[in-house]
Short mmCIF file of C-alpha atoms and ligand atoms in Angstrom, two decimals:
data_model
loop_
_atom_site.label_atom_id
_atom_site.label_comp_id
_atom_site.label_asym_id
_atom_site.label_seq_id
_atom_site.Cartn_x
_atom_site.Cartn_y
_atom_site.Cartn_z
CA MET A 1 52.25 55.66 -129.56
CA GLN A 2 52.50 54.04 -133.01
CA LEU A 3 56.01 53.05 -134.09
CA PHE A 4 56.88 53.84 -137.72
CA ASP A 5 59.72 52.36 -139.74
CA VAL A 6 60.45 55.77 -141.28
CA ALA A 7 59.56 59.32 -140.24
CA ILE A 8 60.14 61.90 -142.98
CA ILE A 9 60.20 65.58 -142.07
CA GLY A 10 59.16 67.64 -145.10
CA GLY A 11 56.74 66.75 -147.87
CA GLY A 12 58.38 68.59 -150.80
CA PRO A 13 59.72 66.63 -153.81
CA ALA A 14 62.45 64.94 -151.72
CA GLY A 15 60.19 63.89 -148.84
CA SER A 16 57.30 62.81 -151.09
CA SER A 17 59.46 60.72 -153.43
CA CYS A 18 61.12 59.05 -150.43
CA ALA A 19 57.75 58.45 -148.74
CA ALA A 20 56.15 57.04 -151.89
CA SER A 21 59.06 54.65 -152.46
CA CYS A 22 59.16 53.55 -148.79
CA ALA A 23 55.39 53.05 -148.54
CA SER A 24 55.26 51.16 -151.84
CA VAL A 25 57.48 48.40 -150.40
CA GLY A 26 55.39 48.15 -147.23
CA LEU A 27 57.43 50.27 -144.81
CA ARG A 28 55.29 52.02 -142.21
CA THR A 29 55.97 55.60 -143.25
CA VAL A 30 54.94 58.92 -141.75
CA VAL A 31 55.45 62.33 -143.38
CA LEU A 32 55.17 65.61 -141.46
CA ASP A 33 54.97 68.96 -143.25
CA ARG A 34 54.37 72.33 -141.64
CA GLU A 35 52.30 73.58 -144.62
CA GLN A 36 48.83 72.80 -145.86
CA PHE A 37 49.07 71.60 -149.49
CA PRO A 38 48.66 72.80 -152.17
CA ARG A 39 51.19 75.50 -151.31
CA GLU A 40 53.52 77.62 -153.42
CA LYS A 41 57.28 77.59 -152.95
CA VAL A 42 60.10 79.92 -154.04
CA CYS A 43 61.25 78.17 -157.20
CA GLY A 44 61.67 78.79 -160.94
CA ASP A 45 59.10 75.97 -161.48
CA CYS A 46 61.24 74.32 -164.21
CA LEU A 47 61.45 70.52 -164.34
CA ASN A 48 64.72 69.16 -165.69
CA PRO A 49 64.15 66.26 -168.17
CA LEU A 50 66.00 63.94 -165.75
CA CYS A 51 62.87 64.04 -163.57
CA TRP A 52 60.79 62.09 -166.10
CA PRO A 53 62.16 58.56 -165.42
CA ILE A 54 61.58 59.10 -161.68
CA LEU A 55 58.05 60.36 -162.30
CA GLU A 56 57.47 57.28 -164.51
CA ARG A 57 58.58 55.03 -161.65
CA LEU A 58 56.13 56.85 -159.37
CA ALA A 59 53.39 56.39 -162.03
CA LEU A 60 53.05 60.19 -162.14
CA ALA A 61 54.50 61.23 -165.50
CA GLU A 62 51.14 61.36 -167.29
CA LYS A 63 49.49 63.15 -164.36
CA VAL A 64 52.23 65.81 -164.41
CA ARG A 65 51.71 66.24 -168.18
CA ASP A 66 47.99 66.71 -167.47
CA LEU A 67 48.71 69.67 -165.16
CA PRO A 68 48.67 73.17 -166.66
CA HIS A 69 52.28 73.69 -167.78
CA SER A 70 54.51 75.12 -170.52
CA ARG A 71 56.76 73.00 -172.66
CA LEU A 72 59.99 74.99 -172.79
CA CYS A 73 61.51 75.09 -176.27
CA SER A 74 64.57 77.25 -175.63
CA VAL A 75 66.63 79.11 -173.06
CA ALA A 76 67.75 82.71 -173.66
CA PHE A 77 70.74 84.19 -171.83
CA ILE A 78 70.67 87.99 -171.71
CA SER A 79 73.64 90.15 -170.72
CA ILE A 80 73.47 93.32 -168.64
CA ASP A 81 73.64 95.42 -171.84
CA GLY A 82 70.77 93.47 -173.42
CA ARG A 83 72.68 91.16 -175.77
CA GLU A 84 71.01 87.80 -176.12
CA VAL A 85 71.98 84.28 -177.04
CA THR A 86 69.40 81.50 -177.38
CA VAL A 87 69.85 77.75 -177.17
CA ASP A 88 67.13 75.35 -178.35
CA LEU A 89 65.96 72.67 -175.94
CA PRO A 90 64.53 69.27 -176.91
CA SER A 91 60.84 70.05 -177.27
CA ASP A 92 59.23 66.60 -177.24
CA ALA A 93 57.32 64.99 -174.36
CA GLY A 94 60.58 64.11 -172.54
CA GLY A 95 61.84 67.70 -172.54
CA GLU A 96 61.91 70.50 -169.97
CA ILE A 97 58.60 71.89 -168.74
CA SER A 98 57.57 74.48 -166.19
CA VAL A 99 54.73 73.77 -163.77
CA LYS A 100 53.61 75.54 -160.62
CA ARG A 101 55.05 73.96 -157.50
CA SER A 102 51.67 74.16 -155.76
CA LEU A 103 50.33 71.68 -158.35
CA PHE A 104 53.45 69.53 -158.74
CA ASP A 105 54.21 69.09 -155.03
CA HIS A 106 50.57 68.39 -154.22
CA LEU A 107 50.50 65.60 -156.81
CA LEU A 108 53.62 64.03 -155.33
CA LEU A 109 52.40 64.20 -151.75
CA THR A 110 49.02 62.75 -152.78
CA ARG A 111 50.84 59.87 -154.49
CA ALA A 112 52.78 59.14 -151.29
CA ARG A 113 49.48 59.08 -149.40
CA GLU A 114 47.86 56.78 -152.01
CA LEU A 115 50.74 54.35 -151.65
CA GLY A 116 50.15 54.15 -147.90
CA ALA A 117 52.22 56.90 -146.27
CA ASP A 118 50.58 58.53 -143.26
CA VAL A 119 50.79 62.24 -144.18
CA HIS A 120 50.31 64.97 -141.58
CA GLU A 121 50.06 68.51 -142.96
CA GLN A 122 50.25 71.67 -140.82
CA THR A 123 52.52 69.68 -138.53
CA THR A 124 55.83 71.38 -137.72
CA ALA A 125 58.69 69.32 -136.31
CA THR A 126 60.19 71.26 -133.41
CA GLY A 127 62.09 68.73 -131.30
CA LEU A 128 64.00 65.46 -131.61
CA THR A 129 65.14 62.91 -129.09
CA ARG A 130 66.82 59.61 -129.70
CA ASN A 131 66.43 56.74 -127.32
CA GLY A 132 66.90 53.64 -129.46
CA PHE A 133 64.16 55.06 -131.69
CA TRP A 134 63.75 58.61 -132.98
CA ASN A 135 61.07 60.65 -131.26
CA VAL A 136 59.84 63.68 -133.22
CA GLU A 137 57.98 66.37 -131.31
CA THR A 138 55.76 68.84 -133.08
CA ALA A 139 54.54 72.39 -132.46
CA SER A 140 51.05 71.09 -131.68
CA GLY A 141 52.37 68.76 -128.95
CA GLU A 142 52.01 65.48 -130.87
CA SER A 143 54.93 63.08 -131.08
CA PHE A 144 55.90 60.44 -133.62
CA ARG A 145 58.27 57.51 -133.02
CA ALA A 146 60.30 55.89 -135.80
CA ARG A 147 63.27 53.60 -136.35
CA THR A 148 64.69 55.77 -139.15
CA LEU A 149 64.52 59.53 -139.57
CA VAL A 150 64.75 61.42 -142.86
CA GLY A 151 65.40 65.17 -142.97
CA ALA A 152 63.66 66.39 -146.17
CA ASP A 153 62.87 69.80 -144.76
CA GLY A 154 64.72 72.02 -147.19
CA ARG A 155 67.72 74.33 -147.10
CA ASN A 156 67.04 75.62 -143.55
CA SER A 157 66.48 72.07 -142.25
CA THR A 158 65.14 71.95 -138.70
CA VAL A 159 66.30 68.33 -138.43
CA ALA A 160 69.88 69.37 -139.28
CA ARG A 161 69.68 72.29 -136.85
CA LEU A 162 68.37 70.10 -134.02
CA CYS A 163 71.19 67.62 -134.69
CA ASN A 164 73.78 70.45 -134.67
CA LEU A 165 74.64 69.74 -138.30
CA LEU A 166 73.33 72.88 -140.01
CA PRO A 167 76.24 74.99 -141.30
CA ARG A 168 76.33 78.57 -140.04
CA PRO A 169 74.58 80.85 -142.53
CA LYS A 170 76.99 83.10 -144.44
CA ARG A 171 76.29 86.69 -145.42
CA GLU A 172 74.23 85.62 -148.32
CA ARG A 173 72.01 86.37 -151.24
CA VAL A 174 68.24 86.39 -151.18
CA ALA A 175 65.66 85.33 -153.80
CA LEU A 176 62.22 86.75 -154.53
CA GLN A 177 59.63 84.94 -156.58
CA ALA A 178 56.16 85.71 -157.88
CA HIS A 179 53.67 84.53 -160.46
CA VAL A 180 52.85 87.56 -162.58
CA PRO A 181 50.67 88.06 -165.69
CA ARG A 182 52.43 86.55 -168.71
CA PRO A 183 53.41 89.30 -171.16
CA ARG A 184 51.57 88.83 -174.46
CA HIS A 185 54.61 88.01 -176.58
CA PHE A 186 56.49 85.91 -174.03
CA GLU A 187 57.28 82.64 -175.82
CA ASP A 188 57.54 79.14 -174.31
CA ARG A 189 61.10 79.68 -173.22
CA ILE A 190 63.28 80.26 -170.17
CA VAL A 191 64.96 83.65 -169.86
CA LEU A 192 68.06 83.96 -167.67
CA GLN A 193 68.93 87.62 -167.49
CA PHE A 194 72.05 89.09 -165.90
CA LEU A 195 71.46 92.43 -164.18
CA SER A 196 74.01 94.72 -162.51
CA GLU A 197 72.67 93.74 -159.07
CA GLY A 198 72.13 89.98 -159.64
CA TYR A 199 69.95 88.06 -162.04
CA SER A 200 66.39 87.25 -163.00
CA GLY A 201 64.88 83.98 -164.22
CA GLN A 202 61.60 83.96 -166.12
CA ALA A 203 59.47 81.07 -167.42
CA PRO A 204 55.79 80.85 -168.36
CA VAL A 205 53.99 78.26 -166.22
CA ASN A 206 50.74 78.24 -168.21
CA LYS A 207 48.98 80.37 -170.81
CA THR A 208 48.43 83.34 -168.50
CA GLN A 209 51.14 83.31 -165.81
CA LEU A 210 54.88 83.84 -165.77
CA ASN A 211 57.19 82.67 -163.02
CA LEU A 212 59.46 85.57 -162.16
CA CYS A 213 62.50 85.07 -159.91
CA LEU A 214 64.95 87.73 -158.75
CA VAL A 215 68.24 86.88 -157.05
CA GLY A 216 70.34 89.55 -155.36
CA THR A 217 71.88 90.52 -152.05
CA PRO A 218 69.93 92.06 -149.14
CA PRO A 219 71.12 95.60 -150.07
CA THR A 220 70.37 95.20 -153.83
CA ILE A 221 67.16 93.18 -153.86
CA SER A 222 64.90 96.26 -153.67
CA THR A 223 66.61 97.68 -156.81
CA LEU A 224 65.92 94.40 -158.59
CA ARG A 225 62.33 94.60 -157.49
CA LYS A 226 61.98 98.09 -158.93
CA TRP A 227 63.46 96.80 -162.20
CA ALA A 228 60.84 93.99 -162.23
CA ASP A 229 58.01 96.45 -161.45
CA ARG A 230 58.98 98.54 -164.48
CA GLU A 231 59.82 95.66 -166.81
CA PHE A 232 56.62 93.67 -166.13
CA ASP A 233 54.35 96.58 -165.23
CA LEU A 234 53.58 95.13 -161.80
CA PRO A 235 51.18 96.72 -159.30
CA ALA A 236 52.63 98.35 -156.16
CA ASN A 237 51.04 95.62 -154.01
CA GLN A 238 52.48 92.69 -156.02
CA PRO A 239 53.00 89.86 -153.47
CA TRP A 240 56.46 88.23 -153.47
CA ARG A 241 57.69 85.08 -151.76
CA THR A 242 61.23 85.12 -150.42
CA ILE A 243 63.97 82.67 -149.44
CA THR A 244 67.57 82.64 -148.28
CA PRO A 245 70.30 81.30 -148.33
CA LEU A 246 71.06 80.58 -151.98
CA THR A 247 74.32 78.86 -151.08
CA ARG A 248 75.50 76.85 -148.11
CA SER A 249 77.91 74.02 -147.34
CA PRO A 250 76.53 70.51 -147.88
CA ILE A 251 75.72 68.13 -145.02
CA PRO A 252 76.72 64.44 -145.36
CA PRO A 253 73.55 62.65 -146.51
CA VAL A 254 73.60 59.82 -143.97
CA HIS A 255 74.49 59.40 -140.29
CA GLU A 256 73.58 55.88 -139.01
CA ASN A 257 69.77 55.80 -139.11
CA LEU A 258 69.41 59.47 -140.03
CA PHE A 259 69.23 60.52 -143.70
CA PHE A 260 69.21 63.95 -145.33
CA ILE A 261 67.80 64.36 -148.83
CA GLY A 262 67.09 67.17 -151.30
CA ASP A 263 67.98 70.72 -150.29
CA ALA A 264 68.42 69.61 -146.66
CA THR A 265 71.69 67.93 -147.65
CA ARG A 266 72.94 70.02 -150.61
CA VAL A 267 71.74 73.36 -151.97
CA VAL A 268 72.67 73.92 -155.62
CA GLU A 269 72.69 77.25 -157.47
CA PRO A 270 69.13 77.68 -158.82
CA PHE A 271 70.39 79.26 -162.10
CA THR A 272 70.68 75.76 -163.65
CA GLY A 273 67.24 74.57 -162.46
CA GLU A 274 68.23 71.11 -161.19
CA GLY A 275 67.19 71.15 -157.51
CA ILE A 276 63.91 69.27 -158.00
CA TYR A 277 65.71 66.45 -159.81
CA TYR A 278 68.26 66.05 -157.01
CA ALA A 279 65.42 66.13 -154.47
CA LEU A 280 63.38 63.43 -156.23
CA ARG A 281 66.37 61.20 -156.91
CA SER A 282 67.97 61.47 -153.46
CA GLY A 283 64.55 60.65 -151.94
CA GLU A 284 64.31 57.55 -154.09
CA LEU A 285 67.89 56.47 -153.26
CA ALA A 286 67.38 56.91 -149.51
CA ALA A 287 64.17 54.83 -149.71
CA HIS A 288 66.02 52.02 -151.51
CA ALA A 289 68.71 51.95 -148.83
CA ILE A 290 66.16 51.97 -145.99
CA ALA A 291 64.12 49.20 -147.65
CA LYS A 292 67.26 47.11 -148.14
CA ALA A 293 68.20 47.45 -144.49
CA PHE A 294 64.67 46.54 -143.34
CA ARG A 295 64.69 43.49 -145.62
CA GLY A 296 67.56 42.20 -143.50
CA ASP A 297 70.53 43.23 -145.64
CA ASP A 298 73.54 44.39 -143.72
CA TRP A 299 72.85 48.02 -142.59
CA ASN A 300 76.40 49.14 -143.30
CA SER A 301 76.37 47.78 -146.81
CA ALA A 302 72.97 49.47 -147.45
CA LEU A 303 74.44 52.78 -146.26
CA HIS A 304 77.58 52.27 -148.30
CA GLY A 305 75.47 51.64 -151.41
CA PHE A 306 73.45 54.80 -150.71
CA ARG A 307 76.55 56.97 -150.28
CA ARG A 308 77.96 55.66 -153.56
CA ALA A 309 74.72 56.18 -155.51
CA TYR A 310 74.25 59.62 -153.96
CA ALA A 311 77.76 60.73 -155.00
CA GLN A 312 77.21 59.23 -158.46
CA MET A 313 74.05 61.34 -158.91
CA TYR A 314 76.17 64.53 -158.84
CA ARG A 315 79.17 63.12 -160.72
CA GLY A 316 80.10 65.21 -163.76
CA ARG A 317 77.32 67.76 -163.05
CA LEU A 318 78.42 69.95 -160.16
CA TRP A 319 81.23 71.68 -162.07
CA ILE A 320 78.68 73.37 -164.37
CA ASN A 321 76.65 74.43 -161.34
CA ARG A 322 79.83 75.97 -159.84
CA LEU A 323 80.56 77.71 -163.13
CA ALA A 324 77.01 79.12 -163.13
CA ARG A 325 77.48 80.30 -159.54
CA ALA A 326 80.74 82.07 -160.49
CA ALA A 327 78.88 83.81 -163.34
CA VAL A 328 75.90 84.93 -161.27
CA LEU A 329 78.00 86.15 -158.36
CA ARG A 330 79.70 88.53 -160.82
CA PRO A 331 77.01 89.44 -163.35
CA GLN A 332 79.59 91.38 -165.41
CA LEU A 333 81.43 88.08 -165.88
CA GLY A 334 78.15 86.37 -166.77
CA SER A 335 77.53 89.08 -169.34
CA LEU A 336 80.99 88.58 -170.87
CA PHE A 337 80.05 84.91 -171.19
CA VAL A 338 76.93 85.92 -173.18
CA HIS A 339 79.07 88.16 -175.44
CA ALA A 340 81.51 85.27 -176.00
CA ALA A 341 78.63 82.88 -176.66
CA GLN A 342 77.35 85.16 -179.43
CA ILE A 343 80.66 84.56 -181.22
CA ARG A 344 80.97 80.88 -180.24
CA PRO A 345 77.46 79.51 -179.67
CA ALA A 346 78.76 75.91 -179.61
CA MET A 347 80.20 76.57 -176.13
CA VAL A 348 76.88 77.60 -174.58
CA ARG A 349 75.06 74.83 -176.47
CA PHE A 350 77.48 72.29 -174.98
CA LEU A 351 77.06 73.60 -171.41
CA THR A 352 73.26 73.71 -171.72
CA SER A 353 73.13 70.17 -173.09
CA LYS A 354 75.11 68.98 -170.05
CA ILE A 355 72.41 70.37 -167.75
CA VAL A 356 69.29 69.67 -169.78
CA SER A 357 70.25 66.08 -170.52
CA ARG A 358 67.90 63.13 -170.55
CA ARG A 359 70.13 60.62 -168.84
CA ASN A 360 72.28 60.76 -165.77
CA SER A 361 74.94 58.06 -165.64
CA SER A 362 73.69 57.15 -162.12
CA GLU A 363 70.36 55.79 -163.42
C1 FAD B 1 65.04 81.19 -156.65
C2 FAD B 1 65.03 79.70 -156.82
C3 FAD B 1 64.69 79.16 -158.05
C4 FAD B 1 64.70 77.77 -158.22
N1 FAD B 1 64.35 77.27 -159.44
C5 FAD B 1 64.37 75.93 -159.64
C6 FAD B 1 63.93 75.39 -160.89
O1 FAD B 1 63.48 76.08 -161.79
N2 FAD B 1 64.02 74.04 -161.05
C7 FAD B 1 64.50 73.21 -160.08
O2 FAD B 1 64.58 71.99 -160.28
N3 FAD B 1 64.88 73.71 -158.87
C8 FAD B 1 64.80 75.04 -158.63
N4 FAD B 1 65.14 75.53 -157.41
C9 FAD B 1 65.52 74.60 -156.33
C10 FAD B 1 64.31 73.85 -155.80
O3 FAD B 1 63.31 74.77 -155.43
C11 FAD B 1 64.71 73.00 -154.60
O4 FAD B 1 65.91 72.32 -154.90
C12 FAD B 1 63.63 71.99 -154.23
O5 FAD B 1 62.47 72.64 -153.77
C13 FAD B 1 64.14 71.06 -153.13
O6 FAD B 1 63.11 70.19 -152.72
P1 FAD B 1 63.10 69.61 -151.24
O7 FAD B 1 61.97 68.65 -151.20
O8 FAD B 1 64.45 69.18 -150.85
O9 FAD B 1 62.79 70.87 -150.32
P2 FAD B 1 61.55 71.84 -150.29
O10 FAD B 1 60.89 71.90 -151.61
O11 FAD B 1 62.06 73.09 -149.68
O12 FAD B 1 60.53 71.15 -149.29
C14 FAD B 1 60.78 71.13 -147.93
C15 FAD B 1 59.47 70.94 -147.19
O13 FAD B 1 59.75 70.82 -145.79
C16 FAD B 1 58.76 71.49 -145.06
N5 FAD B 1 59.34 71.84 -143.76
C17 FAD B 1 60.35 72.68 -143.50
N6 FAD B 1 60.62 72.72 -142.18
C18 FAD B 1 59.74 71.88 -141.59
C19 FAD B 1 59.51 71.48 -140.24
N7 FAD B 1 60.25 71.97 -139.23
N8 FAD B 1 58.53 70.59 -139.99
C20 FAD B 1 57.75 70.09 -141.00
N9 FAD B 1 57.93 70.45 -142.29
C21 FAD B 1 58.92 71.30 -142.58
C22 FAD B 1 58.39 72.68 -145.93
O14 FAD B 1 57.09 73.14 -145.63
C23 FAD B 1 58.50 72.09 -147.33
O15 FAD B 1 57.26 71.64 -147.82
C24 FAD B 1 65.10 76.92 -157.17
C25 FAD B 1 65.42 77.45 -155.93
C26 FAD B 1 65.39 78.84 -155.75
C27 FAD B 1 65.74 79.40 -154.40
#
C-alpha cells in the first residue's frame, strides 16, 4: 500500500486548499471525498472578500471571476414587520460575490489535483486505525496509509466522530437551501430577512438563479418553507437540500499528527457568511505547519505556530458572529436591531464593515 505524507478527508474548500498547498510543496497528498464533483452544498454561496488573497495564492482568483456569479453591491436587513435597512458593500473586483458551490468547490478540487494531489471522489472514509501511521478505511474496502491525517469533512466530521472528539449534537436548528428562479427585480444584493420562525438569506448567484436559504428549528422549518413557497412562487415539488446542526462546540484544531480544519473544527453562524473564508485559510495554515514539520523543523514548534495563526484568524471577528447568533436565535431581537439601525445606520454600517473587510490582521 502506498504511504502518503498527508491524507485529507473531505474535498470542500478546507480540504482542497490544504491539499493544494501541501501538494505544491511536494508532499505526497491524498484527498478522499464521498461525493462526485461538481456537487451542490447547503450554503448561501457568498464569498467574503477575505477569500481573494487566498485564491490569488492558489492562482484561482481569475478563474473564480470567470465563473457565472453576481457581484454583491449591498446587504439589506429586513425585520419581521418588513422594515428594511441597506448597507452598501465595496463593489469593485475585490468585493463580495456569490457563486454556486458546485462550480467553486469543483475549481478548488481540480486545482489541488493539478498541483499533484491524488484525489479520490465517491470515496467515503468509514474507519481509522493508528499504528505509527494513520490507516483510513473506506466504504468500498480500500485503505490509505499516511503519516499525517487532516479532518476536513465538515460539521458532522466522521474523523472527529471516529476519534471520539465530536461534541454531542444539541437540540438544534436546521437549514434548507435551494436555487430558485431569480425574481425579475431582485438586485445584485444580499437579503437577510428576520421571520417569526427564524430567518432567510437570499442572494442571486447568476442572472437567472437565486440562492434561497431558510434557517429554523425542526418544528418551524415547514412554516418557513410555506412562506418561501408563497414569497417566491415555488412549485410544490421544489427540491431542497438540508443540513444540521447550525451550531456546535469547536474541536481543538490539532492533536499531534491529526489536524481539523474548516467546519470540522469550528462551525460559525452562517448569517455572516464567513465559513468559506475560515475553511480556505485554516486549510492553508495546516498545510504550512505540515510542510514545516516535513522539512525537518521541530514538530512541536510547527504545531505551536499553527495554533497561534489559527487563533489569530478568528481574533476580533467571533464577537460579531456571536452577536449575529443572538439576533437570529431571537428574531424579534434581530428585528429591533433593524428598527434601531434605521435611526442609527452608522451602527449597522460599522458591524457590516467588520465582517466584509478586505484584510484580516492574521494575513
Ligand atoms: C445555511 C448555510 C448558509 C451558509 N452560507 C455561507 C455563505 O454564504 N458564505 C460562507 O462563506 N459560508 C457559508 N456557510 C458556511 C459554509 O458552507 C461552510 O463553512 C463551508 O462549506 C465549510 O467548508 P469545509 O470545507 O470545512 O466543509 P464542507 O464544505 O462541508 O466540505 C466537507 C466535505 O467533506 C466530505 N465528507 C464528509 N464526510 C466524509 C467522509 N466520511 N468521507 C469522505 N468525505 C466526506 C463532504 O462530501 C464535503 O465535500 C453557510 C452554511 C450554512 C449551513
